[in-house]
Amino acid sequence: MIIHLKLGIHKFLLTILCLILVAGCARFSQYELEDVEKQRLKFKNGDEKALWLLSDIYKDNSQSYEVRLAALRALSESRHPLIIFDIQSSVKKSSLVELGLMKEAIQMLVSYKEITSIDSLIEALYTTEQKTL
């Protein structure tokens, strides 16, 4: 009886250890330009999940500049209110460190001609000024 109990605990601990190792070794996902294009096409075909993935890629600072810029350009084809709000928020907070991304996001908001974007642009100017002082 005692031997079976010890063997059961041993198997349980070994299983837990294996799960931790597998989870810890999971590859961090880096997206490629091709992945962004695939998601853009999926969105064009009506897959709304692709739109949210593009938004996540755009906001992820660990992605490369080119991939984030491509995701932003793909998002510019959407006029989804929540996507516009996401972009307004990132501009408002000046969370886009790369000047090219900030410029592209601002141009996108201006092209939408949304009155609510004006507040985001003004807040971005103020936040940028505060960061530089």
PDB file of N, CA and C in Angstrom, residues 20-125:
ATOM      1  N   ILE A  20       5.267  22.222 -16.225  1.00  0.00           N
ATOM      2  CA  ILE A  20       5.973  23.490 -16.004  1.00  0.00           C
ATOM      3  C   ILE A  20       7.054  23.684 -17.057  1.00  0.00           C
ATOM      4  N   LEU A  21       7.793  22.630 -17.353  1.00  0.00           N
ATOM      5  CA  LEU A  21       8.853  22.738 -18.358  1.00  0.00           C
ATOM      6  C   LEU A  21       8.293  23.031 -19.747  1.00  0.00           C
ATOM      7  N   VAL A  22       7.221  22.372 -20.105  1.00  0.00           N
ATOM      8  CA  VAL A  22       6.617  22.595 -21.421  1.00  0.00           C
ATOM      9  C   VAL A  22       6.063  24.013 -21.517  1.00  0.00           C
ATOM     10  N   ALA A  23       5.401  24.472 -20.485  1.00  0.00           N
ATOM     11  CA  ALA A  23       4.836  25.829 -20.500  1.00  0.00           C
ATOM     12  C   ALA A  23       5.944  26.872 -20.513  1.00  0.00           C
ATOM     13  N   GLY A  24       7.018  26.622 -19.800  1.00  0.00           N
ATOM     14  CA  GLY A  24       8.131  27.566 -19.754  1.00  0.00           C
ATOM     15  C   GLY A  24       8.917  27.630 -21.040  1.00  0.00           C
ATOM     16  N   CYS A  25       8.907  26.566 -21.790  1.00  0.00           N
ATOM     17  CA  CYS A  25       9.653  26.521 -23.043  1.00  0.00           C
ATOM     18  C   CYS A  25       8.804  26.913 -24.242  1.00  0.00           C
ATOM     19  N   ALA A  26       7.581  27.316 -24.000  1.00  0.00           N
ATOM     20  CA  ALA A  26       6.707  27.697 -25.113  1.00  0.00           C
ATOM     21  C   ALA A  26       7.312  28.890 -25.837  1.00  0.00           C
ATOM     22  N   ARG A  27       7.315  28.823 -27.140  1.00  0.00           N
ATOM     23  CA  ARG A  27       7.913  29.854 -27.979  1.00  0.00           C
ATOM     24  C   ARG A  27       7.060  31.113 -27.938  1.00  0.00           C
ATOM     25  N   PHE A  28       7.701  32.244 -27.739  1.00  0.00           N
ATOM     26  CA  PHE A  28       7.012  33.527 -27.779  1.00  0.00           C
ATOM     27  C   PHE A  28       6.701  33.828 -29.236  1.00  0.00           C
ATOM     28  N   SER A  29       5.479  34.162 -29.508  1.00  0.00           N
ATOM     29  CA  SER A  29       5.090  34.292 -30.909  1.00  0.00           C
ATOM     30  C   SER A  29       5.482  35.646 -31.475  1.00  0.00           C
ATOM     31  N   GLN A  30       6.275  35.605 -32.506  1.00  0.00           N
ATOM     32  CA  GLN A  30       6.632  36.772 -33.292  1.00  0.00           C
ATOM     33  C   GLN A  30       5.909  36.631 -34.618  1.00  0.00           C
ATOM     34  N   TYR A  31       5.242  37.653 -35.019  1.00  0.00           N
ATOM     35  CA  TYR A  31       4.494  37.609 -36.262  1.00  0.00           C
ATOM     36  C   TYR A  31       5.355  38.114 -37.407  1.00  0.00           C
ATOM     37  N   GLU A  32       5.086  37.582 -38.578  1.00  0.00           N
ATOM     38  CA  GLU A  32       5.767  37.986 -39.805  1.00  0.00           C
ATOM     39  C   GLU A  32       4.816  38.843 -40.626  1.00  0.00           C
ATOM     40  N   LEU A  33       5.346  39.499 -41.634  1.00  0.00           N
ATOM     41  CA  LEU A  33       4.506  40.299 -42.524  1.00  0.00           C
ATOM     42  C   LEU A  33       3.465  39.435 -43.226  1.00  0.00           C
ATOM     43  N   GLU A  34       3.832  38.195 -43.528  1.00  0.00           N
ATOM     44  CA  GLU A  34       2.894  37.286 -44.186  1.00  0.00           C
ATOM     45  C   GLU A  34       1.702  36.975 -43.274  1.00  0.00           C
ATOM     46  N   ASP A  35       1.979  36.854 -41.969  1.00  0.00           N
ATOM     47  CA  ASP A  35       0.896  36.604 -41.012  1.00  0.00           C
ATOM     48  C   ASP A  35      -0.083  37.769 -40.976  1.00  0.00           C
ATOM     49  N   VAL A  36       0.458  38.980 -41.035  1.00  0.00           N
ATOM     50  CA  VAL A  36      -0.399  40.169 -41.035  1.00  0.00           C
ATOM     51  C   VAL A  36      -1.255  40.185 -42.293  1.00  0.00           C
ATOM     52  N   GLU A  37      -0.644  39.849 -43.421  1.00  0.00           N
ATOM     53  CA  GLU A  37      -1.402  39.834 -44.682  1.00  0.00           C
ATOM     54  C   GLU A  37      -2.500  38.765 -44.653  1.00  0.00           C
ATOM     55  N   LYS A  38      -2.190  37.603 -44.088  1.00  0.00           N
ATOM     56  CA  LYS A  38      -3.207  36.549 -43.971  1.00  0.00           C
ATOM     57  C   LYS A  38      -4.380  37.022 -43.114  1.00  0.00           C
ATOM     58  N   GLN A  39      -4.056  37.689 -42.009  1.00  0.00           N
ATOM     59  CA  GLN A  39      -5.120  38.187 -41.133  1.00  0.00           C
ATOM     60  C   GLN A  39      -5.932  39.284 -41.820  1.00  0.00           C
ATOM     61  N   ARG A  40      -5.257  40.106 -42.609  1.00  0.00           N
ATOM     62  CA  ARG A  40      -5.963  41.157 -43.346  1.00  0.00           C
ATOM     63  C   ARG A  40      -6.955  40.547 -44.328  1.00  0.00           C
ATOM     64  N   LEU A  41      -6.524  39.509 -45.029  1.00  0.00           N
ATOM     65  CA  LEU A  41      -7.413  38.836 -45.982  1.00  0.00           C
ATOM     66  C   LEU A  41      -8.570  38.143 -45.266  1.00  0.00           C
ATOM     67  N   LYS A  42      -8.276  37.538 -44.116  1.00  0.00           N
ATOM     68  CA  LYS A  42      -9.349  36.904 -43.339  1.00  0.00           C
ATOM     69  C   LYS A  42     -10.380  37.943 -42.913  1.00  0.00           C
ATOM     70  N   PHE A  43      -9.894  39.104 -42.488  1.00  0.00           N
ATOM     71  CA  PHE A  43     -10.817  40.160 -42.084  1.00  0.00           C
ATOM     72  C   PHE A  43     -11.651  40.629 -43.270  1.00  0.00           C
ATOM     73  N   LYS A  44     -11.026  40.772 -44.428  1.00  0.00           N
ATOM     74  CA  LYS A  44     -11.750  41.194 -45.630  1.00  0.00           C
ATOM     75  C   LYS A  44     -12.843  40.192 -45.981  1.00  0.00           C
ATOM     76  N   ASN A  45     -12.612  38.917 -45.635  1.00  0.00           N
ATOM     77  CA  ASN A  45     -13.595  37.870 -45.912  1.00  0.00           C
ATOM     78  C   ASN A  45     -14.613  37.711 -44.788  1.00  0.00           C
ATOM     79  N   GLY A  46     -14.577  38.602 -43.795  1.00  0.00           N
ATOM     80  CA  GLY A  46     -15.613  38.597 -42.768  1.00  0.00           C
ATOM     81  C   GLY A  46     -15.232  38.024 -41.420  1.00  0.00           C
ATOM     82  N   ASP A  47     -13.980  37.617 -41.230  1.00  0.00           N
ATOM     83  CA  ASP A  47     -13.557  37.049 -39.950  1.00  0.00           C
ATOM     84  C   ASP A  47     -13.185  38.182 -38.993  1.00  0.00           C
ATOM     85  N   GLU A  48     -14.064  38.454 -38.021  1.00  0.00           N
ATOM     86  CA  GLU A  48     -13.830  39.574 -37.104  1.00  0.00           C
ATOM     87  C   GLU A  48     -12.708  39.283 -36.110  1.00  0.00           C
ATOM     88  N   LYS A  49     -12.439  38.007 -35.831  1.00  0.00           N
ATOM     89  CA  LYS A  49     -11.342  37.661 -34.928  1.00  0.00           C
ATOM     90  C   LYS A  49     -10.008  38.129 -35.496  1.00  0.00           C
ATOM     91  N   ALA A  50      -9.889  38.095 -36.809  1.00  0.00           N
ATOM     92  CA  ALA A  50      -8.658  38.552 -37.452  1.00  0.00           C
ATOM     93  C   ALA A  50      -8.430  40.034 -37.187  1.00  0.00           C
ATOM     94  N   LEU A  51      -9.501  40.792 -37.130  1.00  0.00           N
ATOM     95  CA  LEU A  51      -9.407  42.221 -36.849  1.00  0.00           C
ATOM     96  C   LEU A  51      -8.838  42.459 -35.453  1.00  0.00           C
ATOM     97  N   TRP A  52      -9.294  41.680 -34.490  1.00  0.00           N
ATOM     98  CA  TRP A  52      -8.804  41.845 -33.117  1.00  0.00           C
ATOM     99  C   TRP A  52      -7.357  41.387 -32.996  1.00  0.00           C
ATOM    100  N   LEU A  53      -6.982  40.350 -33.747  1.00  0.00           N
ATOM    101  CA  LEU A  53      -5.589  39.913 -33.731  1.00  0.00           C
ATOM    102  C   LEU A  53      -4.690  40.995 -34.327  1.00  0.00           C
ATOM    103  N   LEU A  54      -5.133  41.627 -35.408  1.00  0.00           N
ATOM    104  CA  LEU A  54      -4.365  42.727 -35.997  1.00  0.00           C
ATOM    105  C   LEU A  54      -4.210  43.871 -35.000  1.00  0.00           C
ATOM    106  N   SER A  55      -5.253  44.142 -34.255  1.00  0.00           N
ATOM    107  CA  SER A  55      -5.187  45.193 -33.238  1.00  0.00           C
ATOM    108  C   SER A  55      -4.180  44.830 -32.147  1.00  0.00           C
ATOM    109  N   ASP A  56      -4.179  43.571 -31.733  1.00  0.00           N
ATOM    110  CA  ASP A  56      -3.220  43.124 -30.722  1.00  0.00           C
ATOM    111  C   ASP A  56      -1.789  43.222 -31.238  1.00  0.00           C
ATOM    112  N   ILE A  57      -1.582  42.852 -32.491  1.00  0.00           N
ATOM    113  CA  ILE A  57      -0.250  42.940 -33.091  1.00  0.00           C
ATOM    114  C   ILE A  57       0.204  44.391 -33.127  1.00  0.00           C
ATOM    115  N   TYR A  58      -0.691  45.269 -33.526  1.00  0.00           N
ATOM    116  CA  TYR A  58      -0.376  46.698 -33.625  1.00  0.00           C
ATOM    117  C   TYR A  58       0.034  47.283 -32.270  1.00  0.00           C
ATOM    118  N   LYS A  59      -0.610  46.837 -31.202  1.00  0.00           N
ATOM    119  CA  LYS A  59      -0.333  47.383 -29.874  1.00  0.00           C
ATOM    120  C   LYS A  59       0.819  46.687 -29.154  1.00  0.00           C
ATOM    121  N   ASP A  60       1.316  45.574 -29.701  1.00  0.00           N
ATOM    122  CA  ASP A  60       2.352  44.782 -29.042  1.00  0.00           C
ATOM    123  C   ASP A  60       3.738  45.368 -29.336  1.00  0.00           C
ATOM    124  N   ASN A  61       4.354  45.965 -28.326  1.00  0.00           N
ATOM    125  CA  ASN A  61       5.666  46.589 -28.502  1.00  0.00           C
ATOM    126  C   ASN A  61       6.774  45.591 -28.788  1.00  0.00           C
ATOM    127  N   SER A  62       6.547  44.317 -28.525  1.00  0.00           N
ATOM    128  CA  SER A  62       7.590  43.322 -28.768  1.00  0.00           C
ATOM    129  C   SER A  62       7.651  42.888 -30.235  1.00  0.00           C
ATOM    130  N   GLN A  63       6.653  43.266 -31.014  1.00  0.00           N
ATOM    131  CA  GLN A  63       6.666  42.945 -32.447  1.00  0.00           C
ATOM    132  C   GLN A  63       7.581  43.933 -33.170  1.00  0.00           C
ATOM    133  N   SER A  64       8.059  43.532 -34.338  1.00  0.00           N
ATOM    134  CA  SER A  64       8.946  44.413 -35.092  1.00  0.00           C
ATOM    135  C   SER A  64       8.175  45.623 -35.617  1.00  0.00           C
ATOM    136  N   TYR A  65       8.916  46.673 -35.900  1.00  0.00           N
ATOM    137  CA  TYR A  65       8.315  47.917 -36.383  1.00  0.00           C
ATOM    138  C   TYR A  65       7.533  47.683 -37.672  1.00  0.00           C
ATOM    139  N   GLU A  66       8.120  46.935 -38.611  1.00  0.00           N
ATOM    140  CA  GLU A  66       7.473  46.695 -39.902  1.00  0.00           C
ATOM    141  C   GLU A  66       6.160  45.936 -39.742  1.00  0.00           C
ATOM    142  N   VAL A  67       6.153  44.961 -38.854  1.00  0.00           N
ATOM    143  CA  VAL A  67       4.949  44.158 -38.629  1.00  0.00           C
ATOM    144  C   VAL A  67       3.857  45.017 -37.992  1.00  0.00           C
ATOM    145  N   ARG A  68       4.225  45.831 -37.017  1.00  0.00           N
ATOM    146  CA  ARG A  68       3.238  46.707 -36.376  1.00  0.00           C
ATOM    147  C   ARG A  68       2.684  47.731 -37.363  1.00  0.00           C
ATOM    148  N   LEU A  69       3.554  48.262 -38.211  1.00  0.00           N
ATOM    149  CA  LEU A  69       3.108  49.228 -39.213  1.00  0.00           C
ATOM    150  C   LEU A  69       2.173  48.567 -40.221  1.00  0.00           C
ATOM    151  N   ALA A  70       2.499  47.344 -40.636  1.00  0.00           N
ATOM    152  CA  ALA A  70       1.627  46.613 -41.567  1.00  0.00           C
ATOM    153  C   ALA A  70       0.273  46.322 -40.922  1.00  0.00           C
ATOM    154  N   ALA A  71       0.279  45.987 -39.639  1.00  0.00           N
ATOM    155  CA  ALA A  71      -0.985  45.735 -38.934  1.00  0.00           C
ATOM    156  C   ALA A  71      -1.818  47.012 -38.851  1.00  0.00           C
ATOM    157  N   LEU A  72      -1.171  48.132 -38.596  1.00  0.00           N
ATOM    158  CA  LEU A  72      -1.888  49.410 -38.545  1.00  0.00           C
ATOM    159  C   LEU A  72      -2.491  49.748 -39.901  1.00  0.00           C
ATOM    160  N   ARG A  73      -1.730  49.519 -40.956  1.00  0.00           N
ATOM    161  CA  ARG A  73      -2.248  49.797 -42.303  1.00  0.00           C
ATOM    162  C   ARG A  73      -3.408  48.868 -42.645  1.00  0.00           C
ATOM    163  N   ALA A  74      -3.329  47.621 -42.189  1.00  0.00           N
ATOM    164  CA  ALA A  74      -4.446  46.697 -42.413  1.00  0.00           C
ATOM    165  C   ALA A  74      -5.672  47.153 -41.625  1.00  0.00           C
ATOM    166  N   LEU A  75      -5.444  47.659 -40.425  1.00  0.00           N
ATOM    167  CA  LEU A  75      -6.557  48.156 -39.613  1.00  0.00           C
ATOM    168  C   LEU A  75      -7.194  49.398 -40.224  1.00  0.00           C
ATOM    169  N   SER A  76      -6.422  50.138 -40.995  1.00  0.00           N
ATOM    170  CA  SER A  76      -6.963  51.363 -41.589  1.00  0.00           C
ATOM    171  C   SER A  76      -8.067  51.062 -42.596  1.00  0.00           C
ATOM    172  N   GLU A  77      -8.137  49.822 -43.058  1.00  0.00           N
ATOM    173  CA  GLU A  77      -9.201  49.424 -43.977  1.00  0.00           C
ATOM    174  C   GLU A  77     -10.520  49.189 -43.241  1.00  0.00           C
ATOM    175  N   SER A  78     -10.446  49.150 -41.924  1.00  0.00           N
ATOM    176  CA  SER A  78     -11.641  48.913 -41.115  1.00  0.00           C
ATOM    177  C   SER A  78     -12.165  50.240 -40.587  1.00  0.00           C
ATOM    178  N   ARG A  79     -13.444  50.319 -40.467  1.00  0.00           N
ATOM    179  CA  ARG A  79     -14.039  51.492 -39.828  1.00  0.00           C
ATOM    180  C   ARG A  79     -14.794  51.052 -38.573  1.00  0.00           C
ATOM    181  N   HIS A  80     -14.328  49.959 -37.992  1.00  0.00           N
ATOM    182  CA  HIS A  80     -14.955  49.419 -36.788  1.00  0.00           C
ATOM    183  C   HIS A  80     -14.755  50.413 -35.642  1.00  0.00           C
ATOM    184  N   PRO A  81     -15.821  50.783 -34.950  1.00  0.00           N
ATOM    185  CA  PRO A  81     -15.718  51.799 -33.890  1.00  0.00           C
ATOM    186  C   PRO A  81     -14.738  51.444 -32.770  1.00  0.00           C
ATOM    187  N   LEU A  82     -14.667  50.177 -32.397  1.00  0.00           N
ATOM    188  CA  LEU A  82     -13.751  49.803 -31.321  1.00  0.00           C
ATOM    189  C   LEU A  82     -12.295  49.863 -31.770  1.00  0.00           C
ATOM    190  N   ILE A  83     -12.051  49.582 -33.036  1.00  0.00           N
ATOM    191  CA  ILE A  83     -10.693  49.697 -33.567  1.00  0.00           C
ATOM    192  C   ILE A  83     -10.287  51.166 -33.603  1.00  0.00           C
ATOM    193  N   ILE A  84     -11.190  52.013 -34.041  1.00  0.00           N
ATOM    194  CA  ILE A  84     -10.908  53.453 -34.050  1.00  0.00           C
ATOM    195  C   ILE A  84     -10.619  53.925 -32.623  1.00  0.00           C
ATOM    196  N   PHE A  85     -11.405  53.447 -31.666  1.00  0.00           N
ATOM    197  CA  PHE A  85     -11.191  53.819 -30.269  1.00  0.00           C
ATOM    198  C   PHE A  85      -9.826  53.344 -29.780  1.00  0.00           C
ATOM    199  N   ASP A  86      -9.416  52.113 -30.140  1.00  0.00           N
ATOM    200  CA  ASP A  86      -8.098  51.593 -29.755  1.00  0.00           C
ATOM    201  C   ASP A  86      -6.984  52.485 -30.283  1.00  0.00           C
ATOM    202  N   ILE A  87      -7.102  52.876 -31.534  1.00  0.00           N
ATOM    203  CA  ILE A  87      -6.064  53.705 -32.141  1.00  0.00           C
ATOM    204  C   ILE A  87      -6.067  55.094 -31.512  1.00  0.00           C
ATOM    205  N   GLN A  88      -7.251  55.628 -31.250  1.00  0.00           N
ATOM    206  CA  GLN A  88      -7.335  56.920 -30.566  1.00  0.00           C
ATOM    207  C   GLN A  88      -6.672  56.841 -29.190  1.00  0.00           C
ATOM    208  N   SER A  89      -6.894  55.746 -28.492  1.00  0.00           N
ATOM    209  CA  SER A  89      -6.309  55.581 -27.156  1.00  0.00           C
ATOM    210  C   SER A  89      -4.792  55.524 -27.216  1.00  0.00           C
ATOM    211  N   SER A  90      -4.250  54.791 -28.181  1.00  0.00           N
ATOM    212  CA  SER A  90      -2.793  54.695 -28.267  1.00  0.00           C
ATOM    213  C   SER A  90      -2.179  56.031 -28.674  1.00  0.00           C
ATOM    214  N   VAL A  91      -2.874  56.788 -29.514  1.00  0.00           N
ATOM    215  CA  VAL A  91      -2.388  58.117 -29.884  1.00  0.00           C
ATOM    216  C   VAL A  91      -2.506  59.057 -28.689  1.00  0.00           C
ATOM    217  N   LYS A  92      -3.634  58.987 -27.992  1.00  0.00           N
ATOM    218  CA  LYS A  92      -3.881  59.875 -26.849  1.00  0.00           C
ATOM    219  C   LYS A  92      -2.828  59.681 -25.767  1.00  0.00           C
ATOM    220  N   LYS A  93      -2.467  58.436 -25.505  1.00  0.00           N
ATOM    221  CA  LYS A  93      -1.483  58.144 -24.465  1.00  0.00           C
ATOM    222  C   LYS A  93      -0.060  58.345 -24.961  1.00  0.00           C
ATOM    223  N   SER A  94       0.092  58.586 -26.249  1.00  0.00           N
ATOM    224  CA  SER A  94       1.414  58.665 -26.880  1.00  0.00           C
ATOM    225  C   SER A  94       2.218  57.418 -26.554  1.00  0.00           C
ATOM    226  N   SER A  95       1.540  56.288 -26.566  1.00  0.00           N
ATOM    227  CA  SER A  95       2.199  55.030 -26.241  1.00  0.00           C
ATOM    228  C   SER A  95       3.000  54.492 -27.419  1.00  0.00           C
ATOM    229  N   LEU A  96       2.858  55.127 -28.572  1.00  0.00           N
ATOM    230  CA  LEU A  96       3.628  54.703 -29.735  1.00  0.00           C
ATOM    231  C   LEU A  96       4.968  55.424 -29.707  1.00  0.00           C
ATOM    232  N   VAL A  97       6.002  54.712 -29.332  1.00  0.00           N
ATOM    233  CA  VAL A  97       7.314  55.315 -29.216  1.00  0.00           C
ATOM    234  C   VAL A  97       7.872  55.635 -30.601  1.00  0.00           C
ATOM    235  N   GLU A  98       7.631  54.759 -31.549  1.00  0.00           N
ATOM    236  CA  GLU A  98       8.146  54.966 -32.889  1.00  0.00           C
ATOM    237  C   GLU A  98       7.377  56.096 -33.563  1.00  0.00           C
ATOM    238  N   LEU A  99       8.095  57.069 -34.049  1.00  0.00           N
ATOM    239  CA  LEU A  99       7.479  58.240 -34.655  1.00  0.00           C
ATOM    240  C   LEU A  99       6.693  57.870 -35.908  1.00  0.00           C
ATOM    241  N   GLY A 100       7.200  56.917 -36.688  1.00  0.00           N
ATOM    242  CA  GLY A 100       6.500  56.495 -37.905  1.00  0.00           C
ATOM    243  C   GLY A 100       5.130  55.909 -37.614  1.00  0.00           C
ATOM    244  N   LEU A 101       5.043  55.096 -36.563  1.00  0.00           N
ATOM    245  CA  LEU A 101       3.752  54.519 -36.178  1.00  0.00           C
ATOM    246  C   LEU A 101       2.794  55.598 -35.695  1.00  0.00           C
ATOM    247  N   MET A 102       3.323  56.533 -34.920  1.00  0.00           N
ATOM    248  CA  MET A 102       2.483  57.620 -34.422  1.00  0.00           C
ATOM    249  C   MET A 102       1.962  58.448 -35.595  1.00  0.00           C
ATOM    250  N   LYS A 103       2.840  58.752 -36.535  1.00  0.00           N
ATOM    251  CA  LYS A 103       2.446  59.546 -37.705  1.00  0.00           C
ATOM    252  C   LYS A 103       1.377  58.818 -38.517  1.00  0.00           C
ATOM    253  N   GLU A 104       1.579  57.532 -38.741  1.00  0.00           N
ATOM    254  CA  GLU A 104       0.619  56.731 -39.508  1.00  0.00           C
ATOM    255  C   GLU A 104      -0.734  56.656 -38.795  1.00  0.00           C
ATOM    256  N   ALA A 105      -0.702  56.473 -37.476  1.00  0.00           N
ATOM    257  CA  ALA A 105      -1.948  56.400 -36.706  1.00  0.00           C
ATOM    258  C   ALA A 105      -2.698  57.730 -36.760  1.00  0.00           C
ATOM    259  N   ILE A 106      -1.964  58.824 -36.669  1.00  0.00           N
ATOM    260  CA  ILE A 106      -2.603  60.142 -36.738  1.00  0.00           C
ATOM    261  C   ILE A 106      -3.206  60.369 -38.112  1.00  0.00           C
ATOM    262  N   GLN A 107      -2.465  60.009 -39.160  1.00  0.00           N
ATOM    263  CA  GLN A 107      -3.001  60.163 -40.520  1.00  0.00           C
ATOM    264  C   GLN A 107      -4.258  59.328 -40.709  1.00  0.00           C
ATOM    265  N   MET A 108      -4.261  58.151 -40.121  1.00  0.00           N
ATOM    266  CA  MET A 108      -5.426  57.283 -40.227  1.00  0.00           C
ATOM    267  C   MET A 108      -6.634  57.910 -39.539  1.00  0.00           C
ATOM    268  N   LEU A 109      -6.422  58.443 -38.346  1.00  0.00           N
ATOM    269  CA  LEU A 109      -7.523  59.080 -37.622  1.00  0.00           C
ATOM    270  C   LEU A 109      -8.042  60.308 -38.364  1.00  0.00           C
ATOM    271  N   VAL A 110      -7.135  61.074 -38.952  1.00  0.00           N
ATOM    272  CA  VAL A 110      -7.546  62.257 -39.709  1.00  0.00           C
ATOM    273  C   VAL A 110      -8.355  61.845 -40.934  1.00  0.00           C
ATOM    274  N   SER A 111      -7.959  60.756 -41.582  1.00  0.00           N
ATOM    275  CA  SER A 111      -8.674  60.315 -42.787  1.00  0.00           C
ATOM    276  C   SER A 111     -10.095  59.848 -42.476  1.00  0.00           C
ATOM    277  N   TYR A 112     -10.330  59.391 -41.239  1.00  0.00           N
ATOM    278  CA  TYR A 112     -11.675  58.962 -40.859  1.00  0.00           C
ATOM    279  C   TYR A 112     -12.623  60.140 -40.670  1.00  0.00           C
ATOM    280  N   LYS A 113     -12.061  61.326 -40.455  1.00  0.00           N
ATOM    281  CA  LYS A 113     -12.855  62.545 -40.254  1.00  0.00           C
ATOM    282  C   LYS A 113     -13.862  62.376 -39.117  1.00  0.00           C
ATOM    283  N   GLU A 114     -13.391  61.745 -38.054  1.00  0.00           N
ATOM    284  CA  GLU A 114     -14.217  61.552 -36.858  1.00  0.00           C
ATOM    285  C   GLU A 114     -13.975  62.721 -35.914  1.00  0.00           C
ATOM    286  N   ILE A 115     -15.003  63.341 -35.463  1.00  0.00           N
ATOM    287  CA  ILE A 115     -14.883  64.481 -34.551  1.00  0.00           C
ATOM    288  C   ILE A 115     -14.255  64.061 -33.226  1.00  0.00           C
ATOM    289  N   THR A 116     -14.454  62.809 -32.824  1.00  0.00           N
ATOM    290  CA  THR A 116     -13.901  62.338 -31.549  1.00  0.00           C
ATOM    291  C   THR A 116     -12.388  62.187 -31.603  1.00  0.00           C
ATOM    292  N   SER A 117     -11.811  62.139 -32.792  1.00  0.00           N
ATOM    293  CA  SER A 117     -10.362  61.994 -32.920  1.00  0.00           C
ATOM    294  C   SER A 117      -9.626  63.266 -32.532  1.00  0.00           C
ATOM    295  N   ILE A 118     -10.291  64.397 -32.605  1.00  0.00           N
ATOM    296  CA  ILE A 118      -9.643  65.668 -32.285  1.00  0.00           C
ATOM    297  C   ILE A 118      -9.144  65.665 -30.844  1.00  0.00           C
ATOM    298  N   ASP A 119      -9.958  65.169 -29.927  1.00  0.00           N
ATOM    299  CA  ASP A 119      -9.545  65.106 -28.522  1.00  0.00           C
ATOM    300  C   ASP A 119      -8.306  64.238 -28.353  1.00  0.00           C
ATOM    301  N   SER A 120      -8.255  63.125 -29.071  1.00  0.00           N
ATOM    302  CA  SER A 120      -7.101  62.230 -28.990  1.00  0.00           C
ATOM    303  C   SER A 120      -5.850  62.922 -29.498  1.00  0.00           C
ATOM    304  N   LEU A 121      -5.973  63.657 -30.582  1.00  0.00           N
ATOM    305  CA  LEU A 121      -4.819  64.342 -31.156  1.00  0.00           C
ATOM    306  C   LEU A 121      -4.314  65.444 -30.222  1.00  0.00           C
ATOM    307  N   ILE A 122      -5.215  66.188 -29.625  1.00  0.00           N
ATOM    308  CA  ILE A 122      -4.816  67.243 -28.689  1.00  0.00           C
ATOM    309  C   ILE A 122      -4.152  66.637 -27.456  1.00  0.00           C
ATOM    310  N   GLU A 123      -4.726  65.568 -26.939  1.00  0.00           N
ATOM    311  CA  GLU A 123      -4.146  64.889 -25.777  1.00  0.00           C
ATOM    312  C   GLU A 123      -2.768  64.329 -26.115  1.00  0.00           C
ATOM    313  N   ALA A 124      -2.594  63.827 -27.341  1.00  0.00           N
ATOM    314  CA  ALA A 124      -1.294  63.297 -27.769  1.00  0.00           C
ATOM    315  C   ALA A 124      -0.244  64.398 -27.777  1.00  0.00           C
ATOM    316  N   LEU A 125      -0.609  65.566 -28.270  1.00  0.00           N
ATOM    317  CA  LEU A 125       0.332  66.688 -28.271  1.00  0.00           C
ATOM    318  C   LEU A 125       0.735  67.062 -26.847  1.00  0.00           C
TER     319      LEU A 125
END
